[in-house]
Short mmCIF file of C-alpha atoms in Angstrom, two decimals:
data_model
loop_
_atom_site.label_atom_id
_atom_site.label_comp_id
_atom_site.label_asym_id
_atom_site.label_seq_id
_atom_site.Cartn_x
_atom_site.Cartn_y
_atom_site.Cartn_z
CA UNK A 1 -37.81 -1.86 -61.47
CA UNK A 2 -35.52 1.01 -60.37
CA UNK A 3 -32.65 0.14 -58.09
CA UNK A 4 -33.08 1.30 -54.47
CA UNK A 5 -29.88 2.69 -52.86
CA UNK A 6 -28.72 0.79 -49.77
CA UNK A 7 -29.70 2.33 -46.38
CA UNK A 8 -26.14 3.43 -45.59
CA UNK A 9 -25.92 5.36 -48.87
CA UNK A 10 -29.32 6.97 -48.24
CA UNK A 11 -28.22 8.02 -44.75
CA UNK A 12 -24.92 9.40 -46.04
CA UNK A 13 -26.65 11.36 -48.81
CA UNK A 14 -29.20 12.73 -46.34
CA UNK A 15 -26.43 13.81 -43.99
CA UNK A 16 -24.52 15.47 -46.84
CA UNK A 17 -27.60 17.40 -47.99
CA UNK A 18 -28.38 18.47 -44.45
CA UNK A 19 -24.81 19.62 -43.83
CA UNK A 20 -24.78 21.68 -47.04
CA UNK A 21 -28.09 23.30 -46.17
CA UNK A 22 -26.96 24.17 -42.65
CA UNK A 23 -23.65 25.55 -43.91
CA UNK A 24 -25.49 27.71 -46.46
CA UNK A 25 -27.68 29.16 -43.72
CA UNK A 26 -30.96 27.74 -44.98
CA UNK A 27 -33.92 27.81 -42.61
CA UNK A 28 -36.41 24.99 -42.89
CA UNK A 29 -40.16 25.45 -42.63
CA UNK A 30 -43.04 23.07 -43.13
CA UNK A 31 -44.52 23.81 -46.54
CA UNK A 32 -47.14 22.04 -48.61
CA UNK A 33 -45.81 20.20 -51.64
CA UNK A 34 -42.14 20.43 -50.68
CA UNK A 35 -39.90 17.90 -48.95
CA UNK A 36 -39.16 18.49 -45.29
CA UNK A 37 -35.46 18.19 -44.52
CA UNK A 38 -34.62 16.02 -41.53
CA UNK A 39 -32.97 17.89 -38.68
CA UNK A 40 -31.80 15.08 -36.44
CA UNK A 41 -29.60 13.08 -38.83
CA UNK A 42 -26.36 15.01 -38.46
CA UNK A 43 -25.97 14.60 -34.70
CA UNK A 44 -27.08 10.96 -34.70
CA UNK A 45 -24.88 9.92 -37.63
CA UNK A 46 -21.84 11.54 -36.05
CA UNK A 47 -22.38 10.13 -32.57
CA UNK A 48 -23.42 13.47 -31.10
CA UNK A 49 -26.90 12.39 -30.00
CA UNK A 50 -27.70 12.83 -26.32
CA UNK A 51 -29.70 10.11 -24.64
CA UNK A 52 -31.11 9.88 -21.13
CA UNK A 53 -28.15 7.82 -19.94
CA UNK A 54 -25.84 10.66 -21.05
CA UNK A 55 -27.39 13.09 -18.53
CA UNK A 56 -25.30 13.39 -15.36
CA UNK A 57 -25.47 15.63 -12.29
CA UNK A 58 -22.63 16.21 -9.85
CA UNK A 59 -22.89 14.02 -6.77
CA UNK A 60 -25.29 11.52 -8.30
CA UNK A 61 -25.69 8.07 -6.78
CA UNK A 62 -26.48 4.92 -8.75
CA UNK A 63 -29.35 2.49 -8.29
CA UNK A 64 -29.63 -1.18 -9.24
CA UNK A 65 -32.81 -3.23 -9.16
CA UNK A 66 -32.97 -6.70 -7.66
CA UNK A 67 -35.49 -8.68 -9.68
CA UNK A 68 -37.52 -11.79 -9.02
CA UNK A 69 -36.33 -15.03 -10.65
CA UNK A 70 -39.81 -16.49 -10.10
CA UNK A 71 -42.96 -15.98 -12.16
CA UNK A 72 -45.04 -16.05 -8.96
CA UNK A 73 -43.71 -16.19 -5.42
CA UNK A 74 -44.51 -14.98 -1.93
CA UNK A 75 -41.77 -12.76 -0.50
CA UNK A 76 -41.19 -14.19 2.97
CA UNK A 77 -38.14 -12.19 3.99
CA UNK A 78 -35.53 -9.82 2.56
CA UNK A 79 -32.25 -9.63 4.47
CA UNK A 80 -30.62 -6.31 3.56
CA UNK A 81 -27.60 -6.51 5.90
CA UNK A 82 -25.35 -8.48 3.49
CA UNK A 83 -25.91 -5.90 0.76
CA UNK A 84 -25.46 -2.94 3.12
CA UNK A 85 -22.09 -4.35 4.15
CA UNK A 86 -20.74 -4.03 0.61
CA UNK A 87 -18.35 -1.23 -0.26
CA UNK A 88 -19.97 1.97 -1.47
CA UNK A 89 -23.56 1.04 -0.61
CA UNK A 90 -25.67 3.92 0.70
CA UNK A 91 -29.09 2.29 1.12
CA UNK A 92 -31.26 -0.71 0.29
CA UNK A 93 -35.00 -0.19 -0.19
CA UNK A 94 -37.77 -2.80 -0.20
CA UNK A 95 -41.52 -2.86 -0.56
CA UNK A 96 -41.84 -2.51 3.21
CA UNK A 97 -39.98 0.81 3.01
CA UNK A 98 -42.30 2.02 0.26
CA UNK A 99 -45.36 1.20 2.35
CA UNK A 100 -43.91 2.80 5.46
CA UNK A 101 -43.28 6.01 3.50
CA UNK A 102 -46.83 6.08 2.13
CA UNK A 103 -45.96 5.60 -1.54
CA UNK A 104 -48.99 4.79 -3.64
CA UNK A 105 -49.38 2.36 -6.56
CA UNK A 106 -49.11 3.74 -10.10
CA UNK A 107 -52.57 4.77 -11.33
CA UNK A 108 -52.44 3.61 -14.94
CA UNK A 109 -56.13 4.38 -15.73
CA UNK A 110 -56.09 1.69 -18.43
CA UNK A 111 -59.66 2.08 -19.69
CA UNK A 112 -59.80 4.08 -22.97
CA UNK A 113 -62.09 7.07 -22.70
CA UNK A 114 -62.53 8.45 -26.24
CA UNK A 115 -65.81 8.14 -28.12
CA UNK A 116 -64.10 5.93 -30.69
CA UNK A 117 -63.16 3.20 -28.20
CA UNK A 118 -65.33 0.19 -27.48
CA UNK A 119 -66.49 0.18 -23.86
CA UNK A 120 -65.25 -2.83 -21.91
CA UNK A 121 -66.87 -4.22 -18.76
CA UNK A 122 -65.76 -6.35 -15.84
CA UNK A 123 -67.43 -9.79 -15.72
CA UNK A 124 -70.63 -10.48 -13.79
CA UNK A 125 -71.07 -6.88 -12.75
CA UNK A 126 -67.88 -6.90 -10.67
CA UNK A 127 -66.08 -3.60 -10.16
CA UNK A 128 -63.05 -3.06 -12.35
CA UNK A 129 -59.82 -4.36 -10.82
CA UNK A 130 -56.53 -3.67 -12.59
CA UNK A 131 -53.95 -4.95 -10.08
CA UNK A 132 -52.17 -2.34 -7.91
CA UNK A 133 -48.76 -1.53 -9.38
CA UNK A 134 -46.58 -0.81 -6.34
CA UNK A 135 -43.10 0.58 -6.93
CA UNK A 136 -41.77 -2.42 -5.00
CA UNK A 137 -44.13 -5.23 -3.89
CA UNK A 138 -44.19 -6.11 -0.22
CA UNK A 139 -46.13 -9.38 -0.50
CA UNK A 140 -45.53 -11.20 -3.79
CA UNK A 141 -43.54 -11.09 -6.99
CA UNK A 142 -45.92 -11.67 -9.88
CA UNK A 143 -43.62 -12.08 -12.87
CA UNK A 144 -40.02 -12.90 -13.66
CA UNK A 145 -38.09 -9.64 -13.68
CA UNK A 146 -40.33 -7.72 -11.29
CA UNK A 147 -38.20 -5.42 -9.13
CA UNK A 148 -38.44 -6.44 -5.46
CA UNK A 149 -35.64 -4.29 -4.02
CA UNK A 150 -33.42 -1.35 -4.97
CA UNK A 151 -29.76 -0.91 -3.98
CA UNK A 152 -28.22 2.59 -4.07
CA UNK A 153 -24.45 3.02 -4.08
CA UNK A 154 -21.72 5.43 -5.15
CA UNK A 155 -21.17 3.61 -8.45
CA UNK A 156 -23.26 1.43 -10.70
CA UNK A 157 -20.85 -1.49 -10.29
CA UNK A 158 -21.05 -1.27 -6.50
CA UNK A 159 -24.85 -1.25 -6.61
CA UNK A 160 -24.94 -4.27 -8.92
CA UNK A 161 -22.46 -6.23 -6.79
CA UNK A 162 -24.38 -5.50 -3.60
CA UNK A 163 -27.65 -6.51 -5.24
CA UNK A 164 -26.25 -10.00 -5.78
CA UNK A 165 -25.58 -10.26 -2.04
CA UNK A 166 -29.16 -9.48 -1.06
CA UNK A 167 -30.79 -12.50 0.61
CA UNK A 168 -34.43 -13.05 -0.35
CA UNK A 169 -36.54 -15.95 0.89
CA UNK A 170 -39.18 -16.78 -1.74
CA UNK A 171 -42.06 -19.24 -1.54
CA UNK A 172 -42.78 -20.24 -5.18
CA UNK A 173 -46.47 -20.31 -6.12
CA UNK A 174 -48.40 -21.73 -9.10
CA UNK A 175 -48.01 -19.49 -12.14
CA UNK A 176 -49.61 -19.02 -15.53
CA UNK A 177 -48.15 -17.31 -18.60
CA UNK A 178 -50.49 -18.07 -21.54
CA UNK A 179 -53.86 -16.35 -21.92
CA UNK A 180 -55.82 -19.57 -22.43
CA UNK A 181 -54.15 -21.26 -19.46
CA UNK A 182 -55.18 -18.28 -17.33
CA UNK A 183 -58.83 -19.17 -17.95
CA UNK A 184 -58.39 -22.54 -16.21
CA UNK A 185 -58.75 -22.72 -12.40
CA UNK A 186 -55.81 -23.06 -10.05
CA UNK A 187 -53.36 -20.22 -10.67
CA UNK A 188 -54.90 -16.91 -9.60
CA UNK A 189 -52.55 -13.97 -10.10
CA UNK A 190 -54.66 -11.84 -7.72
CA UNK A 191 -56.93 -13.07 -4.94
CA UNK A 192 -59.38 -10.32 -5.90
CA UNK A 193 -59.85 -11.95 -9.33
CA UNK A 194 -59.69 -15.72 -8.69
CA UNK A 195 -60.56 -16.61 -12.30
CA UNK A 196 -57.97 -14.12 -13.69
CA UNK A 197 -60.64 -12.52 -15.93
CA UNK A 198 -60.75 -8.76 -15.48
CA UNK A 199 -62.73 -7.92 -18.65
CA UNK A 200 -65.59 -9.90 -20.24
CA UNK A 201 -67.78 -8.02 -22.71
CA UNK A 202 -70.04 -9.25 -25.53
CA UNK A 203 -70.83 -7.09 -28.56
CA UNK A 204 -73.24 -7.56 -31.47
CA UNK A 205 -76.60 -9.14 -32.28
CA UNK A 206 -76.46 -12.75 -31.10
CA UNK A 207 -79.85 -13.78 -32.50
CA UNK A 208 -79.21 -12.38 -35.98
CA UNK A 209 -75.79 -14.01 -36.01
CA UNK A 210 -77.16 -17.42 -35.02
CA UNK A 211 -79.83 -17.23 -37.74
CA UNK A 212 -77.21 -16.39 -40.36
CA UNK A 213 -74.99 -19.29 -39.30
CA UNK A 214 -77.95 -21.67 -39.38
CA UNK A 215 -78.70 -20.67 -42.98
CA UNK A 216 -75.07 -20.65 -44.18
CA UNK A 217 -73.81 -22.93 -46.94
CA UNK A 218 -70.27 -22.79 -45.58
CA UNK A 219 -68.63 -22.07 -42.23
CA UNK A 220 -64.87 -21.60 -41.89
CA UNK A 221 -63.21 -21.54 -38.47
CA UNK A 222 -59.71 -20.49 -37.47
CA UNK A 223 -57.80 -19.79 -34.27
CA UNK A 224 -54.75 -17.56 -33.90
CA UNK A 225 -52.28 -16.63 -31.21
CA UNK A 226 -50.62 -13.31 -32.00
CA UNK A 227 -47.49 -13.68 -29.85
CA UNK A 228 -46.06 -11.26 -27.35
CA UNK A 229 -43.32 -8.90 -28.51
CA UNK A 230 -40.96 -6.48 -26.79
CA UNK A 231 -39.98 -3.15 -28.29
CA UNK A 232 -36.20 -3.43 -27.78
CA UNK A 233 -35.66 0.34 -27.96
CA UNK A 234 -32.31 1.74 -29.07
CA UNK A 235 -31.66 2.95 -25.51
CA UNK A 236 -32.57 0.74 -22.54
CA UNK A 237 -34.57 2.54 -19.88
CA UNK A 238 -32.62 5.07 -17.86
CA UNK A 239 -33.86 7.47 -15.20
CA UNK A 240 -32.24 10.27 -13.22
CA UNK A 241 -34.17 11.64 -10.25
CA UNK A 242 -33.39 14.91 -8.48
CA UNK A 243 -35.00 16.37 -5.36
CA UNK A 244 -34.35 20.01 -4.57
CA UNK A 245 -36.36 22.31 -2.33
CA UNK A 246 -39.60 20.30 -2.27
CA UNK A 247 -39.50 19.86 -6.06
CA UNK A 248 -38.71 16.77 -8.10
CA UNK A 249 -37.13 16.49 -11.56
CA UNK A 250 -36.97 13.31 -13.64
CA UNK A 251 -34.96 12.69 -16.80
CA UNK A 252 -36.12 9.53 -18.61
CA UNK A 253 -36.45 8.22 -22.19
CA UNK A 254 -39.60 7.97 -24.33
CA UNK A 255 -42.01 10.68 -25.43
CA UNK A 256 -44.71 12.74 -23.76
CA UNK A 257 -44.23 14.09 -20.26
CA UNK A 258 -47.72 15.15 -19.16
CA UNK A 259 -49.10 11.74 -18.17
CA UNK A 260 -45.80 10.80 -16.54
CA UNK A 261 -45.91 13.95 -14.44
CA UNK A 262 -49.45 13.22 -13.26
CA UNK A 263 -48.76 9.57 -12.45
CA UNK A 264 -45.56 10.29 -10.51
CA UNK A 265 -47.19 13.06 -8.50
CA UNK A 266 -49.96 10.63 -7.51
CA UNK A 267 -47.44 7.96 -6.48
CA UNK A 268 -45.47 10.42 -4.35
CA UNK A 269 -48.63 12.00 -2.93
CA UNK A 270 -47.72 15.55 -3.94
CA UNK A 271 -49.22 18.26 -6.21
CA UNK A 272 -48.35 17.84 -9.89
CA UNK A 273 -46.74 21.29 -10.05
CA UNK A 274 -43.93 19.98 -7.83
CA UNK A 275 -42.84 17.43 -10.44
CA UNK A 276 -40.92 18.25 -13.62
CA UNK A 277 -40.49 15.51 -16.21
CA UNK A 278 -38.01 15.78 -19.07
CA UNK A 279 -39.57 13.35 -21.62
CA UNK A 280 -41.11 10.18 -20.25
CA UNK A 281 -44.34 8.42 -21.22
CA UNK A 282 -46.16 5.79 -19.17
CA UNK A 283 -44.86 5.45 -15.66
CA UNK A 284 -42.43 2.68 -14.74
CA UNK A 285 -41.66 1.76 -11.14
CA UNK A 286 -37.99 2.73 -11.54
CA UNK A 287 -38.96 6.32 -12.38
CA UNK A 288 -40.85 6.74 -9.13
CA UNK A 289 -38.15 4.94 -7.16
CA UNK A 290 -35.29 7.23 -8.22
CA UNK A 291 -37.33 10.34 -7.32
CA UNK A 292 -38.28 8.90 -3.94
CA UNK A 293 -34.70 7.79 -3.23
CA UNK A 294 -33.40 11.23 -4.21
CA UNK A 295 -35.62 12.76 -1.53
CA UNK A 296 -34.70 10.14 1.07
CA UNK A 297 -30.95 10.42 0.46
CA UNK A 298 -30.66 14.11 -0.42
CA UNK A 299 -28.69 13.40 -3.61
CA UNK A 300 -29.54 12.73 -7.27
CA UNK A 301 -30.14 9.03 -7.98
CA UNK A 302 -29.64 7.44 -11.39
CA UNK A 303 -30.77 4.09 -12.75
CA UNK A 304 -29.69 2.67 -16.11
CA UNK A 305 -31.13 -0.69 -17.10
CA UNK A 306 -29.40 -3.39 -19.08
CA UNK A 307 -30.74 -4.96 -22.25
CA UNK A 308 -31.42 -8.15 -20.29
CA UNK A 309 -33.50 -6.18 -17.77
CA UNK A 310 -35.45 -4.54 -20.58
CA UNK A 311 -36.45 -7.91 -22.01
CA UNK A 312 -38.02 -9.06 -18.71
CA UNK A 313 -39.32 -5.81 -17.23
CA UNK A 314 -40.29 -3.36 -20.01
CA UNK A 315 -43.95 -3.16 -20.96
CA UNK A 316 -44.54 -5.52 -23.88
CA UNK A 317 -47.02 -5.73 -26.74
CA UNK A 318 -49.56 -7.90 -28.59
CA UNK A 319 -50.30 -11.32 -26.97
CA UNK A 320 -53.84 -11.92 -28.20
CA UNK A 321 -55.75 -15.15 -28.81
CA UNK A 322 -58.34 -14.77 -31.58
CA UNK A 323 -61.00 -17.29 -32.63
CA UNK A 324 -63.02 -16.51 -35.75
CA UNK A 325 -65.94 -18.22 -37.51
CA UNK A 326 -67.12 -16.93 -40.89
CA UNK A 327 -70.48 -17.90 -42.41
CA UNK A 328 -70.96 -17.66 -46.20
CA UNK A 329 -73.65 -18.47 -48.75
CA UNK A 330 -73.01 -20.62 -51.81
CA UNK A 331 -71.84 -17.63 -53.86
CA UNK A 332 -69.18 -16.57 -51.39
CA UNK A 333 -71.13 -13.74 -49.80
CA UNK A 334 -70.28 -13.15 -46.14
CA UNK A 335 -73.34 -13.65 -43.95
CA UNK A 336 -72.05 -13.45 -40.38
CA UNK A 337 -68.98 -13.51 -38.16
CA UNK A 338 -68.43 -14.89 -34.68
CA UNK A 339 -65.30 -13.82 -32.82
CA UNK A 340 -63.69 -14.41 -29.43
CA UNK A 341 -60.68 -12.33 -28.34
CA UNK A 342 -58.62 -13.06 -25.21
CA UNK A 343 -56.01 -10.44 -24.36
CA UNK A 344 -53.09 -11.22 -22.04
CA UNK A 345 -52.52 -8.00 -20.06
CA UNK A 346 -49.82 -9.44 -17.80
CA UNK A 347 -49.58 -9.18 -14.03
CA UNK A 348 -50.99 -5.64 -13.97
CA UNK A 349 -53.35 -3.96 -16.40
CA UNK A 350 -51.53 -0.93 -17.80
CA UNK A 351 -53.74 -0.38 -20.86
CA UNK A 352 -56.88 -1.85 -22.40
CA UNK A 353 -56.51 0.23 -25.55
CA UNK A 354 -55.34 -2.68 -27.76
CA UNK A 355 -58.32 -4.85 -26.81
CA UNK A 356 -60.77 -1.97 -27.14
CA UNK A 357 -59.56 -0.75 -30.52
CA UNK A 358 -59.24 -4.26 -31.90
CA UNK A 359 -62.80 -5.00 -30.80
CA UNK A 360 -64.08 -2.10 -32.86
CA UNK A 361 -62.41 -3.42 -36.01
CA UNK A 362 -63.39 -7.07 -35.84
CA UNK A 363 -65.29 -7.06 -39.18
CA UNK A 364 -62.53 -5.11 -40.92
CA UNK A 365 -63.43 -3.45 -44.25
CA UNK A 366 -66.01 -6.10 -45.14
CA UNK A 367 -69.79 -5.94 -45.41
CA UNK A 368 -70.90 -8.51 -42.85
CA UNK A 369 -74.60 -8.18 -41.94
CA UNK A 370 -74.42 -9.86 -38.52
CA UNK A 371 -71.59 -10.34 -36.05
CA UNK A 372 -70.90 -11.10 -32.40
CA UNK A 373 -67.70 -10.64 -30.45
CA UNK A 374 -66.68 -11.68 -26.96
CA UNK A 375 -63.72 -9.65 -25.67
CA UNK A 376 -61.88 -10.80 -22.56
CA UNK A 377 -58.74 -9.67 -20.77
CA UNK A 378 -56.87 -11.92 -18.36
CA UNK A 379 -54.10 -11.55 -15.80
CA UNK A 380 -51.01 -13.75 -16.16
CA UNK A 381 -47.60 -13.93 -14.48
CA UNK A 382 -45.89 -11.92 -17.22
CA UNK A 383 -44.85 -8.26 -17.63
CA UNK A 384 -47.72 -5.88 -18.46
CA UNK A 385 -48.68 -5.29 -22.08
CA UNK A 386 -49.15 -1.84 -23.56
CA UNK A 387 -50.12 -0.25 -26.91
CA UNK A 388 -47.52 -1.21 -29.50
CA UNK A 389 -47.43 -0.10 -33.14
CA UNK A 390 -51.06 0.81 -33.82
CA UNK A 391 -52.60 -0.45 -30.57
CA UNK A 392 -54.57 -3.60 -31.29
CA UNK A 393 -55.32 -3.03 -34.96
CA UNK A 394 -52.61 -5.23 -36.56
CA UNK A 395 -53.59 -8.30 -34.52
CA UNK A 396 -57.21 -8.22 -35.69
CA UNK A 397 -56.31 -7.33 -39.27
CA UNK A 398 -53.84 -10.22 -39.44
CA UNK A 399 -56.36 -12.74 -38.11
CA UNK A 400 -59.25 -11.58 -40.31
CA UNK A 401 -57.22 -11.48 -43.52
CA UNK A 402 -55.76 -14.91 -42.82
CA UNK A 403 -59.32 -16.15 -42.36
CA UNK A 404 -60.42 -14.67 -45.70
CA UNK A 405 -57.42 -16.18 -47.50
CA UNK A 406 -58.09 -19.60 -45.95
CA UNK A 407 -61.78 -19.35 -46.85
CA UNK A 408 -60.91 -18.62 -50.48
CA UNK A 409 -58.48 -21.53 -50.66
CA UNK A 410 -60.77 -24.08 -48.98
CA UNK A 411 -63.90 -23.11 -50.94
CA UNK A 412 -62.22 -22.57 -54.31
CA UNK A 413 -62.65 -18.81 -54.65
CA UNK A 414 -60.10 -16.38 -56.00
CA UNK A 415 -58.83 -14.51 -52.93
CA UNK A 416 -59.09 -11.09 -54.61
CA UNK A 417 -62.53 -11.73 -56.06
CA UNK A 418 -63.82 -13.00 -52.70
CA UNK A 419 -62.73 -9.76 -51.08
CA UNK A 420 -64.13 -7.62 -53.87
CA UNK A 421 -67.62 -9.06 -53.65
CA UNK A 422 -67.72 -8.50 -49.86
CA UNK A 423 -66.30 -4.99 -49.54
#
């Protein structure tokens, strides 16, 4: 087996090749059958990359978020006077201020709309309810790390210090963090959905599946919990909001500005052509808050999160419970599959894409004549989940392939041969 150079050597060689090409005046173009030289390596390897936190504007103020230490709690009172008394503090904003100014919740439109996505329904004919995502909640905190107030000061240190002085009276409430626990009564995240179930859809031919299971020589059952993950991006979230002449500009990390522009315009209640977004993807509350504060205070407002904040407030991924039952005949031929998926979407539903796409792939690459699937999504007192690294496909693939491997081992089949005869 050929030796693979270590990553540092590969990076150094790539940088050297790129530098030589640039110095020789070469122009790169995308061509078929030829390698495409990387353009970004030189600046990143030499520390010349520019991230959102590196963008500064003269006269900018700094914002710090005050976050809930409770998974679920009623906000009885927020005393802002102690924070306002701190040196350098310009303003303290709460959910009551957001409501008084007419700010709207973020409209995440979580339901996938392409013809390739499985259509998901609310249970019992109820209308869809996704949980309003206010920039700052005025009634309850619904997960640890949810921002409940914002302090704006001359420096970041002053804003952080003042945030610690803010006095908040919480009434802790029952909470739930695991998808299966959310199905039990007694810990509703939203009064509008007392059972926490916002999606409950059944796919497939139930009668054909039951007949196949009744005739099966073997049935293998497995249950999986694909755990929650957080992306841990190289740069923690940072946002710089500017208001100038009835127009807003936001600098923020991530990719794709069009959806961000639309969402922020809706939150602020203004036409989309009055918002300019430099990068940005799905809307976060901090992005809307810095734009709003910039208008209120007449100066640019910047927020830069810490790694600790990212771990409790960034949108997260995965978190799916999967139950599978596979029916086989005596020769190892797959006859039917029963599946039950429960997706933990967190305290607000930002996206149903992972559940939808995973539902469409439940039988994987195998020839399975009959199958049924129940797909549910539940609210919990955790940060929202979002598409992450292939949006729902890895979770289902992992569970199904583990099931096939276990079936082969328990029934005495070769794992490759069992797959081959059922492709």
